[in-house]
XYZ file of C-alpha atoms in Angstrom:
751
model
C 5.828 -22.123 18.324
C 2.675 -20.138 17.508
C 2.600 -18.230 14.244
C 0.008 -15.744 15.540
C 1.002 -12.149 16.360
C 2.775 -11.726 19.711
C 2.814 -8.968 22.300
C 5.705 -7.866 24.466
C 6.854 -4.677 26.225
C 9.108 -2.406 24.206
C 12.789 -2.317 25.066
C 14.483 1.073 25.103
C 11.114 2.854 25.304
C 7.778 2.488 27.080
C 5.015 0.771 25.198
C 3.808 -2.419 23.543
C 5.443 -4.177 20.602
C 3.151 -6.197 18.303
C 5.106 -8.754 16.253
C 4.026 -10.769 13.210
C 6.534 -13.659 13.157
C 5.514 -14.941 9.720
C 5.510 -11.717 7.713
C 8.509 -10.285 9.661
C 6.521 -7.196 10.621
C 6.200 -5.280 13.846
C 4.234 -2.282 15.080
C 4.981 -0.295 18.224
C 2.342 1.299 20.443
C 4.212 3.814 22.595
C 2.737 4.612 26.001
C 3.363 7.194 28.724
C 4.525 4.538 31.197
C 5.761 0.916 31.143
C 3.127 -1.725 30.372
C 2.668 -5.382 31.281
C 0.445 -7.046 28.655
C -1.937 -9.707 29.945
C -3.570 -12.228 27.629
C -7.300 -11.939 26.988
C -10.015 -13.498 24.815
C -9.811 -12.532 21.090
C -13.581 -13.010 20.836
C -14.050 -9.655 22.596
C -13.652 -8.008 19.195
C -16.331 -7.587 16.529
C -13.732 -8.295 13.839
C -11.566 -11.423 13.639
C -8.271 -11.251 15.543
C -5.850 -14.075 16.309
C -4.513 -12.852 19.657
C -5.429 -10.185 22.185
C -4.042 -8.599 25.342
C -4.804 -5.853 27.857
C -2.585 -2.962 28.920
C -3.130 0.118 31.084
C -2.080 3.558 29.883
C -3.196 7.166 29.641
C -1.596 7.845 26.270
C -0.850 5.981 23.036
C 1.321 7.201 20.173
C 2.709 5.903 16.883
C 5.956 7.163 15.388
C 4.561 7.583 11.862
C 1.253 8.370 10.206
C -1.302 5.564 10.544
C -4.837 5.942 9.110
C -7.586 4.741 11.449
C -11.307 4.149 11.607
C -13.263 4.800 14.791
C -16.143 2.360 15.322
C -18.678 1.280 17.879
C -17.786 -1.900 19.816
C -20.125 -3.756 17.430
C -18.105 -2.544 14.427
C -20.374 0.198 13.071
C -18.460 3.068 11.500
C -18.343 6.391 13.360
C -15.422 8.354 11.921
C -12.339 8.071 9.698
C -9.045 9.519 10.912
C -7.035 10.835 7.974
C -4.115 13.235 7.820
C -3.803 15.861 9.098
C -6.615 15.725 11.641
C -7.233 16.588 15.284
C -10.492 15.589 16.920
C -12.018 14.791 20.314
C -14.459 12.051 21.275
C -16.694 12.142 24.376
C -16.752 9.373 26.964
C -18.051 6.199 25.345
C -16.961 2.742 24.220
C -14.866 2.766 21.053
C -13.246 0.299 18.702
C -10.259 1.747 16.822
C -9.174 -0.038 13.642
C -5.554 0.695 12.716
C -4.450 0.315 9.086
C -0.907 -0.624 10.068
C 1.580 -3.295 8.845
C -0.204 -5.721 11.191
C -3.991 -5.521 11.500
C -4.609 -4.033 14.955
C -7.785 -3.144 16.853
C -7.969 -1.142 20.103
C -10.941 -1.247 22.479
C -11.146 1.880 24.608
C -13.759 2.859 27.196
C -13.757 6.602 27.928
C -13.098 9.989 26.380
C -10.190 10.426 23.982
C -8.558 12.919 21.645
C -6.682 11.977 18.469
C -4.021 14.166 16.863
C -2.868 12.730 13.507
C -0.041 14.408 11.576
C 2.584 13.408 9.023
C 4.983 12.831 11.915
C 2.770 10.386 13.793
C -0.401 9.905 15.820
C -1.102 10.703 19.481
C -4.170 9.346 21.320
C -4.759 11.032 24.687
C -6.953 9.053 27.080
C -6.733 11.331 30.106
C -6.543 9.156 33.188
C -4.880 5.757 32.996
C -7.359 3.262 31.576
C -7.507 -0.276 30.237
C -6.889 -0.683 26.511
C -7.603 -4.049 24.889
C -5.382 -4.758 21.884
C -6.273 -7.327 19.212
C -4.077 -8.324 16.269
C -4.086 -10.556 13.236
C -1.555 -11.161 10.485
C -2.190 -10.302 6.869
C -0.562 -13.621 5.992
C -2.808 -15.967 4.036
C -2.193 -19.585 3.089
C -4.301 -22.445 1.691
C -6.621 -23.963 4.287
C -7.212 -27.235 2.424
C -5.926 -29.368 -0.451
C -7.868 -30.525 -3.510
C -6.612 -33.566 -5.417
C -7.260 -33.634 -9.173
C -6.576 -36.225 -11.877
C -5.185 -35.094 -15.230
C -8.606 -34.197 -16.591
C -9.709 -30.626 -17.446
C -13.289 -31.283 -16.328
C -12.003 -32.354 -12.916
C -9.981 -29.151 -12.809
C -13.196 -27.232 -13.520
C -14.661 -28.688 -10.342
C -11.524 -27.779 -8.420
C -11.642 -24.173 -9.658
C -15.339 -24.048 -8.738
C -14.234 -24.716 -5.142
C -11.754 -21.795 -5.099
C -14.467 -19.293 -3.974
C -14.788 -21.234 -0.703
C -11.920 -18.995 0.450
C -13.937 -15.776 0.061
C -14.912 -14.238 3.391
C -17.910 -12.533 1.745
C -19.625 -12.209 -1.631
C -20.673 -8.611 -0.931
C -18.719 -5.718 -2.508
C -16.455 -5.882 0.559
C -14.727 -8.835 -1.206
C -12.725 -6.195 -3.068
C -10.653 -5.794 0.113
C -7.659 -8.152 -0.127
C -8.056 -9.203 3.506
C -11.573 -10.489 2.775
C -10.378 -12.738 -0.044
C -8.823 -15.845 1.460
C -6.279 -18.078 -0.239
C -7.832 -20.678 -2.590
C -7.273 -24.320 -1.652
C -4.005 -25.940 -2.637
C -4.202 -28.269 -5.681
C -2.177 -31.432 -6.106
C -2.272 -33.968 -8.897
C -3.474 -37.487 -8.104
C -5.455 -40.423 -9.417
C -8.944 -39.162 -8.599
C -10.806 -35.988 -7.738
C -11.017 -35.285 -3.996
C -12.595 -32.032 -2.782
C -12.661 -31.790 1.043
C -16.152 -31.662 2.528
C -15.258 -28.697 4.740
C -14.928 -26.366 1.742
C -18.072 -24.218 1.845
C -18.657 -22.791 -1.630
C -20.999 -19.755 -1.781
C -24.165 -20.038 -3.862
C -24.096 -16.903 -6.018
C -26.172 -18.125 -8.955
C -23.278 -17.268 -11.303
C -21.868 -19.816 -13.763
C -19.043 -19.722 -16.307
C -19.262 -22.264 -19.132
C -16.181 -22.961 -21.278
C -14.951 -25.830 -23.468
C -13.317 -28.534 -21.316
C -9.707 -27.633 -22.128
C -6.979 -26.573 -19.708
C -6.339 -23.274 -21.481
C -9.932 -22.151 -20.942
C -9.976 -23.338 -17.325
C -6.776 -21.468 -16.472
C -8.027 -18.329 -18.207
C -11.356 -18.073 -16.359
C -10.051 -19.187 -12.938
C -9.369 -15.684 -11.484
C -12.806 -14.427 -12.540
C -14.568 -17.548 -11.233
C -12.817 -17.165 -7.879
C -13.699 -13.492 -7.492
C -17.321 -13.840 -8.640
C -17.932 -17.026 -6.664
C -18.862 -18.692 -9.952
C -19.187 -22.359 -10.824
C -17.131 -23.436 -13.867
C -18.886 -25.996 -16.081
C -18.228 -27.590 -19.496
C -19.896 -25.934 -22.467
C -19.589 -25.815 -26.237
C -19.335 -22.026 -26.117
C -17.825 -19.729 -23.509
C -20.507 -17.773 -21.685
C -21.245 -16.096 -18.366
C -24.665 -16.712 -16.807
C -26.427 -15.250 -13.786
C -29.471 -16.994 -12.332
C -29.485 -19.292 -15.411
C -29.650 -16.352 -17.844
C -26.749 -15.696 -20.212
C -25.482 -12.185 -19.629
C -22.268 -12.236 -21.656
C -20.788 -14.283 -24.493
C -17.111 -14.581 -23.583
C -15.584 -15.330 -26.989
C -14.994 -17.954 -29.638
C -11.424 -18.936 -28.746
C -9.189 -18.897 -25.701
C -7.615 -15.553 -26.641
C -10.951 -13.739 -26.920
C -12.132 -15.386 -23.692
C -9.003 -14.017 -22.029
C -9.849 -10.524 -23.251
C -13.401 -10.824 -21.907
C -12.209 -12.117 -18.541
C -9.779 -9.212 -18.248
C -12.444 -6.633 -19.056
C -15.030 -8.143 -16.695
C -12.690 -8.714 -13.743
C -11.285 -5.183 -13.939
C -14.800 -3.752 -14.187
C -16.310 -5.792 -11.349
C -13.474 -5.200 -8.900
C -13.419 -1.471 -9.619
C -17.182 -1.112 -9.207
C -17.053 -3.213 -6.029
C -14.451 -0.760 -4.678
C -16.849 2.097 -5.375
C -19.976 0.321 -4.111
C -18.371 -0.775 -0.824
C -18.090 2.890 0.233
C -21.696 2.304 1.316
C -20.475 -0.266 3.835
C -17.689 -0.761 6.382
C -15.419 2.006 5.049
C -17.350 5.059 3.776
C -14.202 6.766 2.484
C -14.173 9.700 0.089
C -13.061 7.723 -2.972
C -11.807 9.467 -6.105
C -13.194 6.777 -8.404
C -16.689 7.213 -6.963
C -16.560 10.973 -7.500
C -15.656 10.432 -11.157
C -18.167 7.655 -11.844
C -21.051 9.585 -10.315
C -20.624 12.155 -13.087
C -20.826 9.437 -15.773
C -23.443 7.012 -14.399
C -26.690 7.031 -12.436
C -25.894 3.915 -10.378
C -27.590 3.595 -6.988
C -24.597 2.391 -4.972
C -26.633 1.958 -1.803
C -29.010 -0.458 -3.539
C -26.126 -2.242 -5.251
C -24.378 -2.812 -1.931
C -27.341 -4.843 -0.665
C -28.139 -6.571 -3.979
C -27.550 -10.322 -4.516
C -24.281 -11.101 -6.358
C -26.009 -12.097 -9.621
C -28.113 -8.908 -9.743
C -25.107 -6.756 -8.892
C -23.068 -8.387 -11.667
C -25.780 -7.649 -14.229
C -25.883 -3.997 -13.182
C -22.101 -3.723 -13.396
C -22.009 -5.151 -16.921
C -24.598 -2.583 -18.022
C -22.280 0.341 -17.204
C -20.883 1.879 -20.369
C -17.308 1.187 -21.426
C -16.756 4.943 -21.652
C -17.613 5.395 -17.973
C -15.289 2.574 -16.904
C -12.461 4.022 -19.017
C -12.495 7.217 -16.947
C -11.242 5.397 -13.848
C -9.596 2.126 -14.887
C -5.860 1.542 -14.425
C -3.365 -1.120 -15.536
C -3.704 -4.478 -13.783
C -0.934 -5.428 -11.386
C 0.100 -8.733 -13.012
C -0.602 -10.964 -16.003
C 0.572 -14.590 -15.925
C 1.167 -16.440 -19.193
C 1.012 -20.204 -19.796
C 2.167 -22.398 -22.676
C 0.186 -22.749 -25.886
C -2.272 -25.673 -25.624
C -1.339 -26.195 -21.964
C -1.748 -29.480 -20.186
C -2.083 -30.185 -16.461
C 1.434 -29.001 -15.551
C 0.159 -25.615 -14.330
C -2.668 -26.864 -12.095
C -0.593 -26.857 -8.898
C 0.524 -23.243 -9.435
C -2.970 -21.996 -10.296
C -4.207 -21.398 -6.694
C -1.220 -19.126 -6.025
C -1.770 -17.210 -9.254
C -5.454 -16.781 -8.413
C -4.680 -15.766 -4.833
C -2.833 -12.735 -6.219
C -5.776 -12.098 -8.564
C -3.419 -12.205 -11.524
C -4.957 -12.430 -14.951
C -4.047 -15.560 -16.939
C -3.337 -15.662 -20.662
C -2.535 -18.614 -22.908
C 0.347 -18.162 -25.336
C -0.861 -17.951 -28.916
C 0.750 -19.857 -31.788
C 1.186 -16.580 -33.655
C 3.562 -15.259 -30.979
C 7.079 -14.766 -32.305
C 9.763 -17.204 -31.278
C 12.615 -15.386 -29.608
C 16.327 -15.911 -30.012
C 19.282 -13.803 -28.866
C 20.332 -10.935 -31.129
C 23.873 -10.692 -32.379
C 24.567 -7.866 -29.927
C 23.662 -10.264 -27.131
C 26.131 -12.943 -28.191
C 29.571 -13.104 -26.687
C 32.305 -13.644 -29.251
C 33.980 -17.016 -29.134
C 32.434 -20.391 -28.538
C 30.114 -19.315 -25.646
C 27.293 -18.451 -28.071
C 24.530 -19.595 -25.743
C 25.405 -17.216 -22.915
C 24.201 -13.646 -22.858
C 26.706 -10.833 -22.564
C 25.313 -7.325 -22.262
C 27.895 -4.620 -22.827
C 26.966 -1.178 -21.460
C 29.665 1.387 -22.079
C 31.295 2.556 -18.830
C 31.801 6.205 -18.047
C 34.611 7.869 -19.985
C 37.986 7.175 -18.490
C 36.704 4.506 -16.122
C 37.882 0.930 -16.330
C 35.218 -1.697 -15.906
C 35.256 -5.472 -15.834
C 32.939 -8.430 -16.161
C 31.682 -10.275 -13.087
C 32.121 -13.619 -14.835
C 34.462 -15.953 -12.997
C 35.841 -17.203 -16.320
C 35.373 -14.438 -18.888
C 36.641 -11.738 -16.565
C 40.087 -13.296 -16.633
C 40.329 -12.677 -20.377
C 38.128 -9.606 -20.853
C 38.298 -6.172 -19.278
C 36.788 -2.977 -20.518
C 38.268 0.525 -20.671
C 36.275 3.127 -22.600
C 34.431 0.324 -24.372
C 37.563 -1.483 -25.617
C 38.012 -5.180 -24.847
C 41.589 -6.352 -24.252
C 42.903 -9.782 -23.265
C 44.861 -10.194 -20.064
C 47.961 -12.333 -19.884
C 47.258 -16.034 -19.903
C 46.968 -17.753 -16.559
C 48.459 -21.170 -16.331
C 47.208 -22.705 -13.111
C 43.434 -22.495 -13.277
C 41.476 -25.564 -12.139
C 38.252 -26.928 -13.561
C 35.983 -25.474 -10.897
C 35.145 -28.513 -8.773
C 33.763 -27.580 -5.365
C 36.470 -26.836 -2.811
C 39.303 -27.108 -5.378
C 41.367 -24.484 -7.244
C 39.956 -23.192 -10.505
C 40.800 -25.308 -13.553
C 43.003 -24.622 -16.541
C 42.703 -24.302 -20.254
C 40.678 -22.392 -22.818
C 38.313 -25.317 -23.408
C 37.383 -25.490 -19.725
C 36.765 -21.741 -19.613
C 34.600 -21.760 -22.713
C 32.589 -24.742 -21.455
C 31.921 -22.997 -18.151
C 31.105 -19.711 -19.873
C 28.308 -21.384 -21.813
C 26.654 -22.709 -18.677
C 24.554 -21.161 -15.965
C 21.732 -19.828 -18.162
C 19.173 -21.476 -20.452
C 20.474 -22.480 -23.854
C 19.240 -21.078 -27.128
C 15.511 -21.745 -27.405
C 15.189 -21.727 -23.632
C 13.747 -18.216 -23.450
C 10.204 -16.943 -23.837
C 9.341 -13.410 -25.003
C 6.304 -11.960 -23.258
C 4.045 -9.556 -25.176
C 3.536 -5.921 -24.306
C 0.543 -5.777 -21.958
C -1.301 -3.246 -19.842
C 0.056 -4.498 -16.509
C 2.690 -3.503 -13.975
C 4.458 -6.873 -14.242
C 4.270 -10.253 -15.965
C 4.939 -13.867 -15.050
C 5.383 -17.134 -16.925
C 4.517 -20.763 -16.190
C 6.499 -23.193 -18.304
C 9.857 -24.816 -18.924
C 11.396 -21.770 -20.558
C 12.494 -18.536 -18.869
C 10.860 -15.200 -19.738
C 13.131 -12.531 -21.182
C 11.438 -10.088 -18.811
C 9.223 -10.909 -15.855
C 9.137 -13.825 -13.426
C 9.508 -17.540 -13.990
C 7.056 -19.050 -11.500
C 8.349 -22.105 -9.650
C 5.965 -24.248 -7.610
C 8.520 -24.885 -4.864
C 8.696 -21.154 -4.094
C 5.094 -21.127 -2.891
C 5.314 -24.334 -0.880
C 8.267 -23.614 1.396
C 7.596 -23.062 5.075
C 8.242 -19.442 6.020
C 10.650 -19.197 8.988
C 9.279 -17.098 11.820
C 10.955 -14.121 13.458
C 11.144 -13.849 17.230
C 11.158 -10.040 17.334
C 9.952 -8.994 13.871
C 13.425 -7.952 12.749
C 14.579 -8.296 9.144
C 17.650 -10.523 8.858
C 19.929 -9.607 5.947
C 23.202 -11.175 4.839
C 25.425 -9.460 2.261
C 28.362 -11.481 0.915
C 31.132 -10.182 -1.362
C 33.846 -12.463 -2.698
C 35.952 -10.031 -4.720
C 37.872 -6.979 -3.498
C 37.116 -5.024 -6.693
C 33.380 -5.356 -6.004
C 33.550 -4.323 -2.359
C 31.829 -1.010 -3.100
C 28.489 -2.821 -3.504
C 28.995 -4.750 -0.264
C 29.414 -1.505 1.660
C 26.698 0.494 -0.105
C 24.116 -2.314 0.082
C 24.764 -2.880 3.792
C 24.318 0.849 4.399
C 21.036 0.923 2.457
C 19.639 -2.099 4.319
C 20.412 -0.438 7.668
C 18.940 2.982 6.876
C 15.362 2.927 8.234
C 14.689 4.107 11.763
C 11.198 2.567 11.850
C 12.411 -0.914 10.933
C 14.437 -3.451 12.858
C 17.201 -4.741 10.617
C 20.044 -7.071 11.499
C 22.574 -6.685 8.670
C 25.544 -9.045 8.451
C 28.351 -8.319 5.959
C 30.764 -11.073 4.955
C 33.827 -10.842 2.712
C 35.944 -13.458 0.925
C 34.180 -16.528 2.312
C 35.103 -20.150 1.619
C 32.783 -22.743 0.122
C 32.005 -24.176 3.567
C 31.335 -20.715 4.988
C 29.048 -19.837 2.076
C 27.173 -23.117 2.516
C 26.642 -22.294 6.211
C 25.502 -18.737 5.439
C 22.926 -20.017 2.956
C 21.646 -22.492 5.555
C 21.075 -19.759 8.148
C 17.636 -18.162 8.406
C 17.567 -14.793 6.645
C 15.058 -12.589 4.879
C 17.572 -11.491 2.242
C 20.778 -13.065 0.963
C 22.589 -10.569 -1.293
C 25.595 -12.065 -3.101
C 28.165 -9.893 -4.857
C 30.866 -11.711 -6.798
C 31.749 -14.113 -9.566
C 29.428 -16.938 -10.562
C 30.494 -19.628 -13.011
C 28.079 -21.943 -14.698
C 29.248 -24.380 -12.046
C 28.458 -22.153 -9.073
C 29.674 -19.415 -6.735
C 33.377 -18.608 -6.795
C 34.862 -18.683 -3.295
C 38.399 -18.278 -2.029
C 38.948 -22.042 -2.090
C 36.895 -23.044 -5.140
C 33.304 -23.286 -6.388
C 30.068 -23.945 -4.468
C 27.252 -25.305 -6.626
C 23.798 -24.508 -5.222
C 22.582 -27.858 -6.550
C 24.662 -29.557 -3.838
C 22.837 -27.783 -0.989
C 20.453 -29.803 1.153
C 18.523 -26.647 1.997
C 18.670 -22.893 2.209
C 16.767 -20.803 4.729
C 17.226 -17.539 2.858
C 13.755 -16.265 1.958
C 14.837 -13.875 -0.811
C 18.049 -14.067 -2.826
C 19.790 -11.477 -4.994
C 22.591 -13.087 -7.003
C 24.449 -10.134 -8.474
C 26.972 -12.092 -10.484
C 27.209 -13.257 -14.084
C 24.924 -15.977 -15.439
C 23.366 -16.674 -12.056
C 20.052 -18.000 -13.461
C 20.601 -21.698 -12.810
C 22.088 -21.111 -9.357
C 19.029 -19.046 -8.415
C 16.660 -21.773 -9.602
C 18.535 -24.299 -7.450
C 18.291 -22.021 -4.400
C 14.518 -21.709 -4.867
C 14.240 -25.480 -5.095
C 16.332 -25.733 -1.918
C 14.143 -23.403 0.123
C 14.170 -19.787 -1.095
C 10.905 -18.108 -2.093
C 12.368 -15.913 -4.821
C 15.667 -15.073 -6.468
C 16.795 -12.206 -8.670
C 19.167 -13.701 -11.238
C 21.125 -12.578 -14.284
C 20.904 -13.942 -17.819
C 24.419 -13.062 -18.915
C 27.789 -11.549 -18.086
C 27.570 -8.219 -16.287
C 29.831 -5.192 -16.359
C 30.652 -4.311 -12.778
C 29.491 -0.671 -12.739
C 26.107 -1.576 -14.205
C 25.721 -4.457 -11.751
C 26.451 -2.121 -8.825
C 23.714 0.227 -10.066
C 21.232 -2.657 -10.227
C 22.233 -4.043 -6.817
C 21.942 -0.706 -5.044
C 18.629 0.163 -6.716
C 17.100 -3.205 -5.848
C 18.283 -2.865 -2.244
C 16.579 0.545 -2.017
C 13.316 -0.722 -3.497
C 13.249 -3.946 -1.470
C 13.864 -2.063 1.737
C 11.085 0.410 1.000
C 8.515 -2.377 0.765
C 8.282 -3.070 -2.975
C 7.646 -6.677 -3.965
C 10.467 -8.407 -5.780
C 8.432 -8.490 -9.013
C 7.567 -4.799 -9.003
C 11.100 -3.834 -7.979
C 12.463 -5.669 -11.006
C 9.956 -3.926 -13.287
C 11.280 -0.562 -12.102
C 14.916 -1.640 -12.343
C 14.487 -2.908 -15.913
C 13.189 0.458 -17.030
C 15.495 2.744 -15.096
C 18.953 1.118 -14.914
C 21.514 0.376 -17.604
C 21.621 -3.398 -17.003
C 18.138 -4.016 -15.622
C 16.951 -5.925 -18.684
C 19.608 -8.558 -18.006
C 17.867 -9.802 -14.841
C 14.724 -11.811 -14.158
C 12.994 -13.205 -11.081
C 12.589 -16.932 -10.473
C 10.104 -18.110 -7.844
C 7.382 -15.979 -6.273
C 7.224 -12.355 -7.512
C 5.005 -11.291 -4.610
C 7.684 -11.719 -1.932
C 8.569 -8.589 0.036
C 11.587 -7.974 2.225
C 10.377 -5.186 4.500
C 7.146 -3.557 5.546
C 6.295 -0.325 3.751
C 6.106 2.619 6.132
C 3.029 3.933 4.280
C 1.492 0.433 3.870
C 1.497 0.705 0.059
C 4.705 1.320 -1.941
C 4.371 4.316 -4.238
C 6.459 6.044 -6.883
C 6.081 9.772 -7.478
C 6.448 10.885 -11.094
C 7.473 14.540 -11.148
C 7.841 16.879 -14.100
C 7.784 20.621 -14.603
C 4.552 22.296 -15.600
C 5.729 23.009 -19.140
C 2.936 25.480 -19.807
C 3.995 27.778 -16.975
C 7.519 26.626 -16.169
C 9.021 30.070 -16.739
C 6.464 31.843 -14.562
C 6.220 29.519 -11.547
C 8.072 26.740 -9.747
C 5.018 24.465 -9.902
C 5.639 20.786 -10.547
C 3.233 18.175 -11.911
C 3.043 15.152 -9.594
C 1.467 11.793 -10.434
C 1.479 8.992 -7.871
C 1.910 5.399 -9.085
C 1.011 2.701 -6.548
C 2.385 -0.853 -6.514
C 0.132 -3.387 -4.727
C 1.701 -5.887 -2.348
C 0.045 -8.921 -0.768
C -1.039 -7.280 2.485
C -2.217 -4.218 0.556
C -3.100 -5.802 -2.765
C -5.317 -4.847 -5.650
C -8.622 -3.612 -4.265
C -7.025 -1.775 -1.356
C -7.076 2.015 -1.273
C -4.485 4.622 -0.450
C -4.248 8.333 0.156
C -1.085 10.262 -0.587
C 0.290 12.438 2.193
C 0.206 15.557 -0.012
C -2.246 17.876 1.799
C -3.768 18.994 -1.499
C -5.206 15.493 -1.888
C -8.199 14.851 0.350
C -9.600 11.645 -1.145
C -8.579 8.002 -1.458
C -7.649 6.073 -4.619
C -7.945 2.420 -5.584
C -4.456 0.984 -5.224
C -3.047 0.074 -8.609
C -1.199 2.008 -11.286
C -1.285 5.752 -11.896
C -3.477 8.100 -9.910
C -4.452 11.698 -10.425
C -2.070 14.478 -11.368
C -1.577 17.455 -9.083
C 0.327 20.700 -9.364
C 2.423 21.606 -6.329
C 5.375 23.884 -5.753
C 8.893 22.600 -5.212
C 8.868 24.075 -1.699
C 5.712 22.117 -0.878
C 7.215 18.882 -2.237
C 10.377 19.355 -0.204
C 8.351 20.002 2.945
C 6.084 16.974 2.514
C 8.943 14.599 1.700
C 11.082 15.826 4.598
C 10.273 13.016 7.076
C 10.166 10.151 4.589
C 12.194 8.549 1.821
C 10.347 7.731 -1.380
C 11.401 6.825 -4.933
C 10.828 9.501 -7.549
C 10.817 9.610 -11.322
C 11.971 13.123 -12.193
C 11.728 13.859 -15.919
C 12.069 10.132 -16.608
C 15.032 9.484 -14.288
C 14.858 7.383 -11.101
C 16.000 9.174 -7.950
C 15.007 9.481 -4.285
C 13.479 12.185 -2.136
C 16.851 12.770 -0.495
C 18.103 14.180 -3.799
C 15.033 16.415 -4.041
C 15.676 17.763 -0.551
C 19.311 18.486 -1.380
C 18.397 20.703 -4.354
């Protein structure tokens, strides 16, 4: 079955449905009459598309706001369609580029009018005419495999081949869609670089000592610059054989230099490319033009080496006026060996920075408040106090039987005599020793955790045997699994609950997952399943498997015993949320069996706090946030969020974002005038995802904002009235931070 986008007539309405079977995305072009798409040649388009078809219609409409660019058939820019906007175009040939969840181009011959509002877009064509539709997926995967021996100099040559994936070395490379996936790397006996890899000749070289730590650190910069990595006694950056920057005297200082240069170059590329394919009104350009005298037109056409030299000459003070936190920093072990080489292409594909752990970093061990009394000293037990008067309980399959919580007081329940030892498909075992042994399993033992330093990034990741206390533990298998395709672009979700006292999360999560009109979601809710039924559910293809219930160190508690994920031959669940106690090891096993990512817990969880985490994650996942960014938000804004980590691939998303780029609106009162006006201060924080990653741009739908921003971190601040906020948020649901508390636009509209 082809993995390219597909076309088919809409059901239940007139129009064309465009489906991306790999990314589980769809986009609907509504028409004024039924259509019958006929296949045509994709080469009719000036830009690359994977599939194309023809339809006949006199009117096209989209059910939500979609930015567009109007071009000539050859691809030259004529006009940008932003919101709100109504404009007419005389009879001519046009190419419309839609910035939608799937990349779509429309070829139209004739006059047209475009009316773009917050509620959607209408394109009137007058008489019925032929419209040619082209589509391509944002999905990107390695096109080749490089084999490397365990030799850092060989890895230098492999990293030097990563830029073969770049579609261009012009400033347009800042667009995520013009940066292809670096080749896959596998370890072998000798270096093999496929002949078909065409590496650009930029004249840029990075020299570093031949050690893995240096190679890992410079890899993202080498990829983006199209630089060759070579051995050298000192770390330096050269352009056309001239040294233009000393990078540092040790791996830590080299990491700092790489971070500063990569941030600077990508940001200035974003500004310079406004001279090219997308001449948008960019906020960062407006600011920089008041602090520099750069000739962006000349820079756009300059060779890569000359452009790099000009970028490095810009003052740090000017860069500081527009720079934002990076989206991700990935850490590797101190004095790393070759173990990380196979993960490196995936780290570089996301343009994550890489840092090597320093020997001065503190070793972490659980605090006394994180230790459960008794013999289970190696398991984490977080104890948030439940609301006054409310009884709460632990989600541990073993500890819950002896510990409940009422107003913060722990009391033992009566002893239970007939508890088995937790073998799969058998009753639970008996005895205190068995319970304590199980309680100590399911999470890494003492010394198995890695603290990550405070950094200027939205999220962090770790490559190594240990598990980060916060962030994502990257697992190679997560990036190598085949992604199941979707026939109709619908999101398949399975929610399983195996305890009646936790049923509230089953019902609330299912409701959240089924709450978007613009998204096709098939939500299946299951209660009190057996081990065989749970095994079958995990084998079924799904985009999200959300488990609510008890998890022992030995596995998932079912009505007839325990299912250990290590016994599964495979799972076809793409993303997994295991909202039970000490689910770390079970999540790792599910990733090894086929999942791309799993949210797991590091200890025993009080039920009310776990419900809060489960519902918040469901909301964020279903609004398009990546699993890594969702966990960053949950850690900061829920009572138990710090007790969870991600294992696998932090870039996985569950659903397409209606506005392409997930955003969080931080809202606070204007303290200076709060008694005289109802004005609020609004700051938009954007969270890049793979199909709209770092280097993309966005424009908020607030009408006061007329320019675009580079998509990462915090944007400008604006003052708007509460009435204006309520009006603009009326048709959409967005997460808000109101005076430091996480809420949703629905709550704002209700006030």
